[in-house]
PDB file of C-alpha atoms in Angstrom:
ATOM      1  CA  LEU A 237     115.442  80.876 106.548  1.00  0.00           C
ATOM      2  CA  GLU A 238     118.403  81.065 108.929  1.00  0.00           C
ATOM      3  CA  ARG A 239     116.487  78.875 111.391  1.00  0.00           C
ATOM      4  CA  LEU A 240     115.978  76.181 108.743  1.00  0.00           C
ATOM      5  CA  VAL A 241     119.179  76.290 106.683  1.00  0.00           C
ATOM      6  CA  PRO A 242     122.746  76.538 108.055  1.00  0.00           C
ATOM      7  CA  SER A 243     124.309  79.945 107.340  1.00  0.00           C
ATOM      8  CA  ASN A 244     127.311  78.485 105.511  1.00  0.00           C
ATOM      9  CA  ILE A 245     124.889  76.895 103.012  1.00  0.00           C
ATOM     10  CA  LEU A 246     122.266  79.620 102.904  1.00  0.00           C
ATOM     11  CA  TYR A 247     124.785  82.328 101.980  1.00  0.00           C
ATOM     12  CA  SER A 248     126.963  80.187  99.730  1.00  0.00           C
ATOM     13  CA  ASN A 249     127.121  80.392  95.959  1.00  0.00           C
ATOM     14  CA  LEU A 250     124.972  77.257  95.796  1.00  0.00           C
ATOM     15  CA  VAL A 251     121.910  79.189  96.932  1.00  0.00           C
ATOM     16  CA  GLN A 252     120.096  82.011  95.210  1.00  0.00           C
ATOM     17  CA  ILE A 253     117.747  83.903  97.538  1.00  0.00           C
ATOM     18  CA  LEU A 254     114.683  85.067  95.657  1.00  0.00           C
ATOM     19  CA  THR A 255     112.643  87.958  97.012  1.00  0.00           C
ATOM     20  CA  ILE A 256     108.958  87.784  96.140  1.00  0.00           C
ATOM     21  CA  GLN A 257     107.902  91.276  95.152  1.00  0.00           C
ATOM     22  CA  PRO A 258     104.472  92.531  96.271  1.00  0.00           C
ATOM     23  CA  ALA A 259     101.733  92.948  93.691  1.00  0.00           C
ATOM     24  CA  THR A 260     101.563  96.367  92.099  1.00  0.00           C
ATOM     25  CA  LYS A 261      98.489  98.515  92.559  1.00  0.00           C
ATOM     26  CA  ALA A 262      97.465  98.036  88.926  1.00  0.00           C
ATOM     27  CA  LYS A 263      97.701  94.237  89.095  1.00  0.00           C
ATOM     28  CA  MET A 264      95.834  94.079  92.377  1.00  0.00           C
ATOM     29  CA  LYS A 265      93.093  96.334  91.008  1.00  0.00           C
ATOM     30  CA  LYS A 266      92.686  94.113  87.931  1.00  0.00           C
ATOM     31  CA  CYS A 267      92.437  90.973  90.074  1.00  0.00           C
ATOM     32  CA  LEU A 268      89.949  92.463  92.550  1.00  0.00           C
ATOM     33  CA  GLN A 269      87.836  93.875  89.715  1.00  0.00           C
ATOM     34  CA  ALA A 270      87.631  90.410  88.176  1.00  0.00           C
ATOM     35  CA  ILE A 271      86.514  88.943  91.514  1.00  0.00           C
ATOM     36  CA  ALA A 272      83.918  91.699  91.979  1.00  0.00           C
ATOM     37  CA  LYS A 273      82.529  91.051  88.507  1.00  0.00           C
ATOM     38  CA  THR A 274      82.333  87.282  89.081  1.00  0.00           C
ATOM     39  CA  GLU A 275      80.648  87.700  92.470  1.00  0.00           C
ATOM     40  CA  GLY A 276      78.239  90.366  91.215  1.00  0.00           C
ATOM     41  CA  ILE A 277      79.462  92.998  93.659  1.00  0.00           C
ATOM     42  CA  GLY A 278      79.349  95.793  91.125  1.00  0.00           C
ATOM     43  CA  THR A 279      81.656  98.742  90.515  1.00  0.00           C
ATOM     44  CA  LEU A 280      84.238  99.493  93.199  1.00  0.00           C
ATOM     45  CA  SER A 281      85.653 102.943  93.891  1.00  0.00           C
ATOM     46  CA  SER A 282      89.267 103.931  93.332  1.00  0.00           C
ATOM     47  CA  ASP A 283      89.531 104.654  97.076  1.00  0.00           C
ATOM     48  CA  PHE A 284      88.657 101.016  97.771  1.00  0.00           C
ATOM     49  CA  PHE A 285      91.536  99.741  95.613  1.00  0.00           C
ATOM     50  CA  GLU A 286      93.900 102.285  97.166  1.00  0.00           C
ATOM     51  CA  GLU A 287      92.950 101.121 100.641  1.00  0.00           C
ATOM     52  CA  MET A 288      93.198  97.416  99.783  1.00  0.00           C
ATOM     53  CA  HIS A 289      96.661  97.824  98.282  1.00  0.00           C
ATOM     54  CA  LEU A 290      97.891  99.911 101.184  1.00  0.00           C
ATOM     55  CA  SER A 291      96.466  97.759 103.981  1.00  0.00           C
ATOM     56  CA  SER A 292      97.660  94.503 102.383  1.00  0.00           C
ATOM     57  CA  GLY A 293     101.155  95.730 101.565  1.00  0.00           C
ATOM     58  CA  GLY A 294     100.848  94.223  98.103  1.00  0.00           C
ATOM     59  CA  ASP A 295      99.886  90.776  99.458  1.00  0.00           C
ATOM     60  CA  MET A 296      97.224  89.545  97.023  1.00  0.00           C
ATOM     61  CA  ARG A 297      95.887  86.822  99.325  1.00  0.00           C
ATOM     62  CA  HIS A 298      95.498  89.312 102.152  1.00  0.00           C
ATOM     63  CA  ALA A 299      93.623  91.731  99.871  1.00  0.00           C
ATOM     64  CA  VAL A 300      91.243  89.028  98.593  1.00  0.00           C
ATOM     65  CA  LEU A 301      90.453  87.858 102.137  1.00  0.00           C
ATOM     66  CA  ALA A 302      89.929  91.466 103.287  1.00  0.00           C
ATOM     67  CA  MET A 303      87.595  92.082 100.359  1.00  0.00           C
ATOM     68  CA  GLN A 304      85.675  88.882 101.098  1.00  0.00           C
ATOM     69  CA  PHE A 305      85.342  89.797 104.774  1.00  0.00           C
ATOM     70  CA  ARG A 306      84.183  93.335 104.028  1.00  0.00           C
ATOM     71  CA  PHE A 307      81.434  92.412 101.596  1.00  0.00           C
ATOM     72  CA  SER A 308      80.275  89.324 103.498  1.00  0.00           C
ATOM     73  CA  SER A 309      80.078  91.447 106.663  1.00  0.00           C
ATOM     74  CA  LYS A 310      78.225  94.158 104.753  1.00  0.00           C
ATOM     75  CA  ASN A 311      75.639  91.667 103.506  1.00  0.00           C
ATOM     76  CA  ALA A 312      75.212  90.237 107.001  1.00  0.00           C
ATOM     77  CA  ARG A 313      74.662  93.712 108.439  1.00  0.00           C
ATOM     78  CA  GLN A 314      72.075  94.494 105.774  1.00  0.00           C
ATOM     79  CA  GLN A 315      70.187  91.289 106.603  1.00  0.00           C
ATOM     80  CA  GLN A 316      70.231  92.084 110.321  1.00  0.00           C
ATOM     81  CA  SER A 317      69.494  95.801 109.972  1.00  0.00           C
ATOM     82  CA  GLY A 318      65.823  95.321 110.881  1.00  0.00           C
ATOM     83  CA  LYS A 319      66.644  93.360 114.034  1.00  0.00           C
ATOM     84  CA  ASP A 320      69.500  95.269 115.596  1.00  0.00           C
ATOM     85  CA  SER A 321      69.603  98.625 113.883  1.00  0.00           C
ATOM     86  CA  THR A 322      70.885 100.235 117.080  1.00  0.00           C
ATOM     87  CA  LYS A 323      74.201  98.402 116.842  1.00  0.00           C
ATOM     88  CA  ARG A 324      77.077 100.112 115.085  1.00  0.00           C
ATOM     89  CA  ASP A 325      79.980  98.731 113.136  1.00  0.00           C
ATOM     90  CA  THR A 326      82.918  98.812 115.545  1.00  0.00           C
ATOM     91  CA  LYS A 327      85.422  98.728 112.671  1.00  0.00           C
ATOM     92  CA  LEU A 328      85.912 101.679 110.329  1.00  0.00           C
ATOM     93  CA  SER A 329      87.631 101.524 106.971  1.00  0.00           C
ATOM     94  CA  MET A 330      90.986 103.228 106.936  1.00  0.00           C
ATOM     95  CA  PHE A 331      89.992 106.047 104.580  1.00  0.00           C
ATOM     96  CA  HIS A 332      86.634 106.572 106.292  1.00  0.00           C
ATOM     97  CA  ALA A 333      88.410 107.130 109.600  1.00  0.00           C
ATOM     98  CA  LEU A 334      90.998 109.437 108.043  1.00  0.00           C
ATOM     99  CA  GLY A 335      88.259 111.413 106.324  1.00  0.00           C
ATOM    100  CA  LYS A 336      86.511 111.999 109.640  1.00  0.00           C
ATOM    101  CA  LEU A 337      89.710 113.224 111.282  1.00  0.00           C
ATOM    102  CA  ILE A 338      90.577 115.504 108.351  1.00  0.00           C
ATOM    103  CA  HIS A 339      87.129 117.072 107.891  1.00  0.00           C
ATOM    104  CA  ALA A 340      86.607 117.309 111.675  1.00  0.00           C
ATOM    105  CA  LYS A 341      82.903 118.091 111.411  1.00  0.00           C
ATOM    106  CA  ARG A 342      81.277 119.776 114.384  1.00  0.00           C
ATOM    107  CA  LYS A 343      77.826 120.042 115.865  1.00  0.00           C
ATOM    108  CA  PRO A 344      76.147 123.440 115.544  1.00  0.00           C
ATOM    109  CA  LEU A 345      76.771 125.765 118.457  1.00  0.00           C
ATOM    110  CA  CYS A 346      73.443 126.080 120.258  1.00  0.00           C
ATOM    111  CA  GLN A 347      71.961 125.871 123.724  1.00  0.00           C
ATOM    112  CA  ASP A 348      71.969 122.062 123.638  1.00  0.00           C
ATOM    113  CA  THR A 349      75.715 121.895 122.966  1.00  0.00           C
ATOM    114  CA  MET A 350      76.800 124.702 125.273  1.00  0.00           C
ATOM    115  CA  GLU A 351      77.137 122.254 128.164  1.00  0.00           C
ATOM    116  CA  GLU A 352      79.620 120.134 126.168  1.00  0.00           C
ATOM    117  CA  THR A 353      81.875 123.077 125.301  1.00  0.00           C
ATOM    118  CA  LYS A 354      81.750 125.245 128.427  1.00  0.00           C
ATOM    119  CA  MET A 355      85.170 124.044 129.657  1.00  0.00           C
ATOM    120  CA  TRP A 356      86.973 124.791 126.372  1.00  0.00           C
ATOM    121  CA  ASP A 357      84.742 127.356 124.698  1.00  0.00           C
ATOM    122  CA  ASP A 358      86.476 128.671 121.575  1.00  0.00           C
ATOM    123  CA  GLY A 359      83.420 129.803 119.677  1.00  0.00           C
ATOM    124  CA  ARG A 360      82.955 126.484 117.892  1.00  0.00           C
ATOM    125  CA  GLY A 361      80.557 123.635 118.479  1.00  0.00           C
ATOM    126  CA  PRO A 362      81.750 120.263 119.806  1.00  0.00           C
ATOM    127  CA  LEU A 363      83.064 117.591 117.441  1.00  0.00           C
ATOM    128  CA  GLU A 364      80.588 115.072 116.095  1.00  0.00           C
ATOM    129  CA  PHE A 365      82.894 112.216 117.085  1.00  0.00           C
ATOM    130  CA  ASP A 366      85.603 111.155 119.506  1.00  0.00           C
ATOM    131  CA  PRO A 367      88.950 111.425 117.610  1.00  0.00           C
ATOM    132  CA  GLU A 368      90.751 108.855 119.768  1.00  0.00           C
ATOM    133  CA  ASP A 369      87.916 106.364 119.265  1.00  0.00           C
ATOM    134  CA  ILE A 370      87.930 106.915 115.491  1.00  0.00           C
ATOM    135  CA  LEU A 371      91.675 106.333 115.290  1.00  0.00           C
ATOM    136  CA  SER A 372      91.506 103.156 117.386  1.00  0.00           C
ATOM    137  CA  ARG A 373      88.671 101.778 115.225  1.00  0.00           C
ATOM    138  CA  SER A 374      90.587 102.445 112.008  1.00  0.00           C
ATOM    139  CA  GLY A 375      93.085  99.664 112.726  1.00  0.00           C
ATOM    140  CA  MET A 376      95.981 101.961 111.769  1.00  0.00           C
ATOM    141  CA  ALA A 377      99.150 102.384 113.784  1.00  0.00           C
ATOM    142  CA  VAL A 378      99.379 105.851 115.324  1.00  0.00           C
ATOM    143  CA  GLY A 379     102.564 106.727 113.434  1.00  0.00           C
ATOM    144  CA  SER A 380     101.025 105.747 110.092  1.00  0.00           C
ATOM    145  CA  ALA A 381      97.873 107.738 110.823  1.00  0.00           C
ATOM    146  CA  VAL A 382      99.900 110.836 111.696  1.00  0.00           C
ATOM    147  CA  SER A 383     101.837 110.487 108.437  1.00  0.00           C
ATOM    148  CA  PHE A 384      98.584 110.218 106.467  1.00  0.00           C
ATOM    149  CA  LEU A 385      96.988 113.209 108.170  1.00  0.00           C
ATOM    150  CA  SER A 386     100.018 115.465 107.822  1.00  0.00           C
ATOM    151  CA  TYR A 387     100.428 114.476 104.151  1.00  0.00           C
ATOM    152  CA  HIS A 388      96.836 115.289 103.144  1.00  0.00           C
ATOM    153  CA  CYS A 389      95.825 118.096 105.500  1.00  0.00           C
ATOM    154  CA  PRO A 390      97.317 121.123 103.626  1.00  0.00           C
ATOM    155  CA  ASP A 391      94.486 120.980 101.057  1.00  0.00           C
ATOM    156  CA  TYR A 392      91.963 121.484 103.855  1.00  0.00           C
ATOM    157  CA  PHE A 393      93.500 124.654 105.312  1.00  0.00           C
ATOM    158  CA  THR A 394      93.135 128.264 104.153  1.00  0.00           C
ATOM    159  CA  ASP A 395      95.274 129.906 106.843  1.00  0.00           C
ATOM    160  CA  ILE A 396      99.026 129.231 106.968  1.00  0.00           C
ATOM    161  CA  THR A 397      99.223 130.018 110.695  1.00  0.00           C
ATOM    162  CA  GLU A 398      96.540 127.460 111.488  1.00  0.00           C
ATOM    163  CA  MET A 399      98.263 124.859 109.337  1.00  0.00           C
ATOM    164  CA  SER A 400     101.561 125.593 111.107  1.00  0.00           C
ATOM    165  CA  ARG A 401      99.851 124.938 114.427  1.00  0.00           C
ATOM    166  CA  ALA A 402      98.572 121.595 113.135  1.00  0.00           C
ATOM    167  CA  PHE A 403     102.070 120.560 112.059  1.00  0.00           C
ATOM    168  CA  ASP A 404     103.369 121.512 115.501  1.00  0.00           C
ATOM    169  CA  ARG A 405     100.881 119.019 116.924  1.00  0.00           C
ATOM    170  CA  PHE A 406     101.881 116.341 114.386  1.00  0.00           C
ATOM    171  CA  SER A 407     105.516 116.871 115.361  1.00  0.00           C
ATOM    172  CA  GLU A 408     104.661 116.410 119.036  1.00  0.00           C
ATOM    173  CA  ALA A 409     102.703 113.234 118.262  1.00  0.00           C
ATOM    174  CA  ASP A 410     105.599 111.869 116.228  1.00  0.00           C
ATOM    175  CA  MET A 411     107.970 112.568 119.114  1.00  0.00           C
ATOM    176  CA  PHE A 412     105.832 110.438 121.452  1.00  0.00           C
ATOM    177  CA  VAL A 413     105.622 107.649 118.853  1.00  0.00           C
ATOM    178  CA  SER A 414     109.423 107.667 118.488  1.00  0.00           C
ATOM    179  CA  ARG A 415     109.920 107.518 122.250  1.00  0.00           C
ATOM    180  CA  PHE A 416     107.565 104.563 122.518  1.00  0.00           C
ATOM    181  CA  TYR A 417     109.319 102.492 119.841  1.00  0.00           C
ATOM    182  CA  GLN A 418     112.788 103.410 121.070  1.00  0.00           C
ATOM    183  CA  GLY A 419     111.928 101.691 124.330  1.00  0.00           C
ATOM    184  CA  GLY A 420     111.712 102.845 127.901  1.00  0.00           C
ATOM    185  CA  ALA A 421     108.311 104.531 127.489  1.00  0.00           C
ATOM    186  CA  GLY A 422     105.003 103.079 128.603  1.00  0.00           C
ATOM    187  CA  GLN A 423     101.761 102.554 126.710  1.00  0.00           C
ATOM    188  CA  SER A 424     100.556 105.962 127.901  1.00  0.00           C
ATOM    189  CA  THR A 425     103.145 107.547 125.596  1.00  0.00           C
ATOM    190  CA  LEU A 426     101.410 106.050 122.576  1.00  0.00           C
ATOM    191  CA  GLU A 427      98.060 107.189 123.951  1.00  0.00           C
ATOM    192  CA  TYR A 428      99.382 110.757 124.159  1.00  0.00           C
ATOM    193  CA  ALA A 429     100.464 110.507 120.520  1.00  0.00           C
ATOM    194  CA  SER A 430      97.046 109.180 119.516  1.00  0.00           C
ATOM    195  CA  SER A 431      95.230 112.011 121.274  1.00  0.00           C
ATOM    196  CA  ILE A 432      97.464 114.800 119.962  1.00  0.00           C
ATOM    197  CA  GLY A 433      97.676 113.464 116.401  1.00  0.00           C
ATOM    198  CA  SER A 434      93.975 112.672 116.004  1.00  0.00           C
ATOM    199  CA  ARG A 435      92.939 116.111 117.287  1.00  0.00           C
ATOM    200  CA  ALA A 436      95.588 118.193 115.499  1.00  0.00           C
ATOM    201  CA  ILE A 437      93.418 119.256 112.550  1.00  0.00           C
ATOM    202  CA  ALA A 438      90.236 119.662 114.576  1.00  0.00           C
ATOM    203  CA  ASP A 439      92.032 121.906 117.049  1.00  0.00           C
ATOM    204  CA  SER A 440      93.897 124.052 114.507  1.00  0.00           C
ATOM    205  CA  ASN A 441      91.684 124.386 111.439  1.00  0.00           C
ATOM    206  CA  ARG A 442      89.276 127.197 112.355  1.00  0.00           C
ATOM    207  CA  THR A 443      88.789 128.416 108.773  1.00  0.00           C
ATOM    208  CA  PRO A 444      88.666 125.195 106.696  1.00  0.00           C
ATOM    209  CA  ALA A 445      88.676 125.111 102.903  1.00  0.00           C
ATOM    210  CA  PRO A 446      85.305 124.739 101.146  1.00  0.00           C
ATOM    211  CA  PRO A 447      84.064 121.128 100.922  1.00  0.00           C
ATOM    212  CA  ALA A 448      85.292 119.313  97.821  1.00  0.00           C
ATOM    213  CA  PHE A 449      86.172 115.765  96.787  1.00  0.00           C
ATOM    214  CA  ARG A 450      89.837 115.072  97.457  1.00  0.00           C
ATOM    215  CA  GLN A 451      91.090 111.546  96.909  1.00  0.00           C
ATOM    216  CA  LEU A 452      93.283 110.076  99.641  1.00  0.00           C
ATOM    217  CA  SER A 453      96.378 108.074  98.817  1.00  0.00           C
ATOM    218  CA  ALA A 454      99.419 106.707 100.608  1.00  0.00           C
ATOM    219  CA  PRO A 455     102.096 109.272 101.519  1.00  0.00           C
ATOM    220  CA  LYS A 456     105.134 109.139  99.250  1.00  0.00           C
ATOM    221  CA  VAL A 457     107.371 108.539 102.244  1.00  0.00           C
ATOM    222  CA  PHE A 458     105.795 105.085 102.702  1.00  0.00           C
ATOM    223  CA  GLY A 459     107.311 103.923  99.410  1.00  0.00           C
ATOM    224  CA  VAL A 460     110.694 105.395 100.326  1.00  0.00           C
ATOM    225  CA  MET A 461     110.710 103.662 103.714  1.00  0.00           C
ATOM    226  CA  LYS A 462     109.715 100.356 102.130  1.00  0.00           C
ATOM    227  CA  LYS A 463     112.535 100.529  99.574  1.00  0.00           C
ATOM    228  CA  SER A 464     114.994 101.529 102.285  1.00  0.00           C
ATOM    229  CA  SER A 465     114.006  98.481 104.328  1.00  0.00           C
ATOM    230  CA  GLU A 466     114.413  96.202 101.309  1.00  0.00           C
ATOM    231  CA  ASN A 467     117.877  97.672 100.643  1.00  0.00           C
ATOM    232  CA  GLU A 468     118.944  96.963 104.227  1.00  0.00           C
ATOM    233  CA  VAL A 469     117.846  93.336 103.868  1.00  0.00           C
ATOM    234  CA  LYS A 470     119.829  92.947 100.638  1.00  0.00           C
ATOM    235  CA  MET A 471     122.937  94.549 102.174  1.00  0.00           C
ATOM    236  CA  ASP A 472     122.650  92.236 105.184  1.00  0.00           C
ATOM    237  CA  GLN A 473     122.444  89.233 102.866  1.00  0.00           C
ATOM    238  CA  LEU A 474     125.507  90.458 100.961  1.00  0.00           C
ATOM    239  CA  ARG A 475     127.738  90.909 103.992  1.00  0.00           C
ATOM    240  CA  LYS A 476     126.670  87.537 105.408  1.00  0.00           C
ATOM    241  CA  ARG A 477     127.362  85.876 102.068  1.00  0.00           C
ATOM    242  CA  LEU A 478     130.860  87.346 101.938  1.00  0.00           C
ATOM    243  CA  SER A 479     131.783  86.686 105.558  1.00  0.00           C
ATOM    244  CA  LEU A 480     130.024  83.382 106.323  1.00  0.00           C
ATOM    245  CA  ALA A 481     130.290  81.589 103.015  1.00  0.00           C
ATOM    246  CA  SER A 482     133.402  82.637 101.133  1.00  0.00           C
ATOM    247  CA  GLY A 483     135.648  83.147 104.150  1.00  0.00           C
ATOM    248  CA  LYS A 484     137.667  85.626 102.092  1.00  0.00           C
ATOM    249  CA  ILE A 485     136.781  88.618 104.253  1.00  0.00           C
ATOM    250  CA  ALA A 486     136.441  88.552 108.045  1.00  0.00           C
ATOM    251  CA  LEU A 487     133.331  90.707 107.968  1.00  0.00           C
ATOM    252  CA  ASP A 488     131.066  90.333 110.977  1.00  0.00           C
ATOM    253  CA  SER A 489     127.350  90.457 110.202  1.00  0.00           C
ATOM    254  CA  ASN A 490     126.950  92.838 113.153  1.00  0.00           C
ATOM    255  CA  ILE A 491     129.207  95.442 111.602  1.00  0.00           C
ATOM    256  CA  GLY A 492     126.690  98.190 112.309  1.00  0.00           C
ATOM    257  CA  SER A 493     124.076 100.112 110.431  1.00  0.00           C
ATOM    258  CA  ALA A 494     123.463  99.720 106.724  1.00  0.00           C
ATOM    259  CA  HIS A 495     124.672 103.315 106.263  1.00  0.00           C
ATOM    260  CA  ARG A 496     128.017 102.527 107.892  1.00  0.00           C
ATOM    261  CA  PHE A 497     128.387  99.323 105.907  1.00  0.00           C
ATOM    262  CA  VAL A 498     127.713 101.090 102.597  1.00  0.00           C
ATOM    263  CA  THR A 499     129.932 104.107 103.243  1.00  0.00           C
ATOM    264  CA  GLU A 500     132.907 102.479 105.017  1.00  0.00           C
ATOM    265  CA  SER A 501     133.173  98.871 103.827  1.00  0.00           C
ATOM    266  CA  LEU A 502     131.443  98.518 100.491  1.00  0.00           C
ATOM    267  CA  PRO A 503     133.813 100.693  98.397  1.00  0.00           C
ATOM    268  CA  HIS A 504     136.806  98.522  99.399  1.00  0.00           C
ATOM    269  CA  MET A 505     134.889  95.275  98.920  1.00  0.00           C
ATOM    270  CA  ARG A 506     133.908  96.393  95.451  1.00  0.00           C
ATOM    271  CA  CYS A 507     137.611  96.469  94.507  1.00  0.00           C
ATOM    272  CA  ILE A 508     138.357  93.080  96.099  1.00  0.00           C
ATOM    273  CA  LEU A 509     135.273  91.134  94.919  1.00  0.00           C
ATOM    274  CA  PRO A 510     133.814  93.220  92.098  1.00  0.00           C
ATOM    275  CA  GLU A 511     131.608  90.545  90.507  1.00  0.00           C
ATOM    276  CA  GLU A 512     129.660  89.577  93.625  1.00  0.00           C
ATOM    277  CA  VAL A 513     129.345  93.100  94.963  1.00  0.00           C
ATOM    278  CA  ASN A 514     128.344  94.674  91.640  1.00  0.00           C
ATOM    279  CA  TYR A 515     125.663  92.018  91.149  1.00  0.00           C
ATOM    280  CA  ALA A 516     124.177  92.816  94.565  1.00  0.00           C
ATOM    281  CA  LEU A 517     124.311  96.571  93.936  1.00  0.00           C
ATOM    282  CA  ALA A 518     122.517  96.198  90.612  1.00  0.00           C
ATOM    283  CA  ASN A 519     119.419  94.943  92.462  1.00  0.00           C
ATOM    284  CA  LEU A 520     119.247  97.779  94.970  1.00  0.00           C
ATOM    285  CA  HIS A 521     116.569 100.463  94.910  1.00  0.00           C
ATOM    286  CA  SER A 522     117.931 103.880  94.070  1.00  0.00           C
ATOM    287  CA  TYR A 523     116.599 107.135  92.727  1.00  0.00           C
ATOM    288  CA  ALA A 524     118.864 106.809  89.673  1.00  0.00           C
ATOM    289  CA  ASN A 525     117.720 103.254  88.904  1.00  0.00           C
ATOM    290  CA  ASP A 526     114.048 104.061  89.399  1.00  0.00           C
ATOM    291  CA  SER A 527     114.257 107.157  87.217  1.00  0.00           C
ATOM    292  CA  GLY A 528     116.103 105.312  84.489  1.00  0.00           C
ATOM    293  CA  SER A 529     113.478 102.543  84.348  1.00  0.00           C
ATOM    294  CA  LYS A 530     110.598 104.960  83.715  1.00  0.00           C
TER     295      LYS A 530
END
């Protein structure tokens, strides 16, 4: 918007900036169910709706297009299965990929697989898949995948020492991801993170829990990070409105982090311009507001 509208107009009292909220999981599920019924797709699993909502970020158009692509591609593959059955789908669904990395199934240890494991023989057969390849085909960012795996993996462990080892690996992967996004690190840093994070459970979980259905869902921290990002945007809009439009306070928009702005400047501004500031604060995400609305 700042590229299209002058700042003194955009942040003036003449303009009300409306934030379009993403569709909730329940609303998206209802819409996609209606489409599936109309198109004769049949019953869809709860994991499918979870994945669609997560991958789309609440964008209904994105979810509908992703659903259309998935089922049209599935039909095309079924029609071509007799002609090119040797070809594989190069794209894995998010939860399918995560399930492979969490369960970490292995080939039986026998004479045929001894050659594959002779360099790292630990008494277990080789993995049935290449973890790095699975992660790359999932379409997930490495940091997001590590968050998913670390959030869900405790249910698949029976030994606390083994689980501790897995979390050590997740911590190392997260360190490489942080270094990459902080700048100054090459692409190989992200590749290290991918390798360590995707193999963490397979390497550590020697005595896995008995097989059972466990539904995957987005880590709670994703919602917290999303709300934190939205709060920073609203605080940035507030300080620009006060400094660029009203001219009453010489407040530079580059004052610093949102934390510094909230702790050092906002309390004083609330006394000087209570109406504008209180209105902005009423629309912020907070644990108190969210708990009170339930």
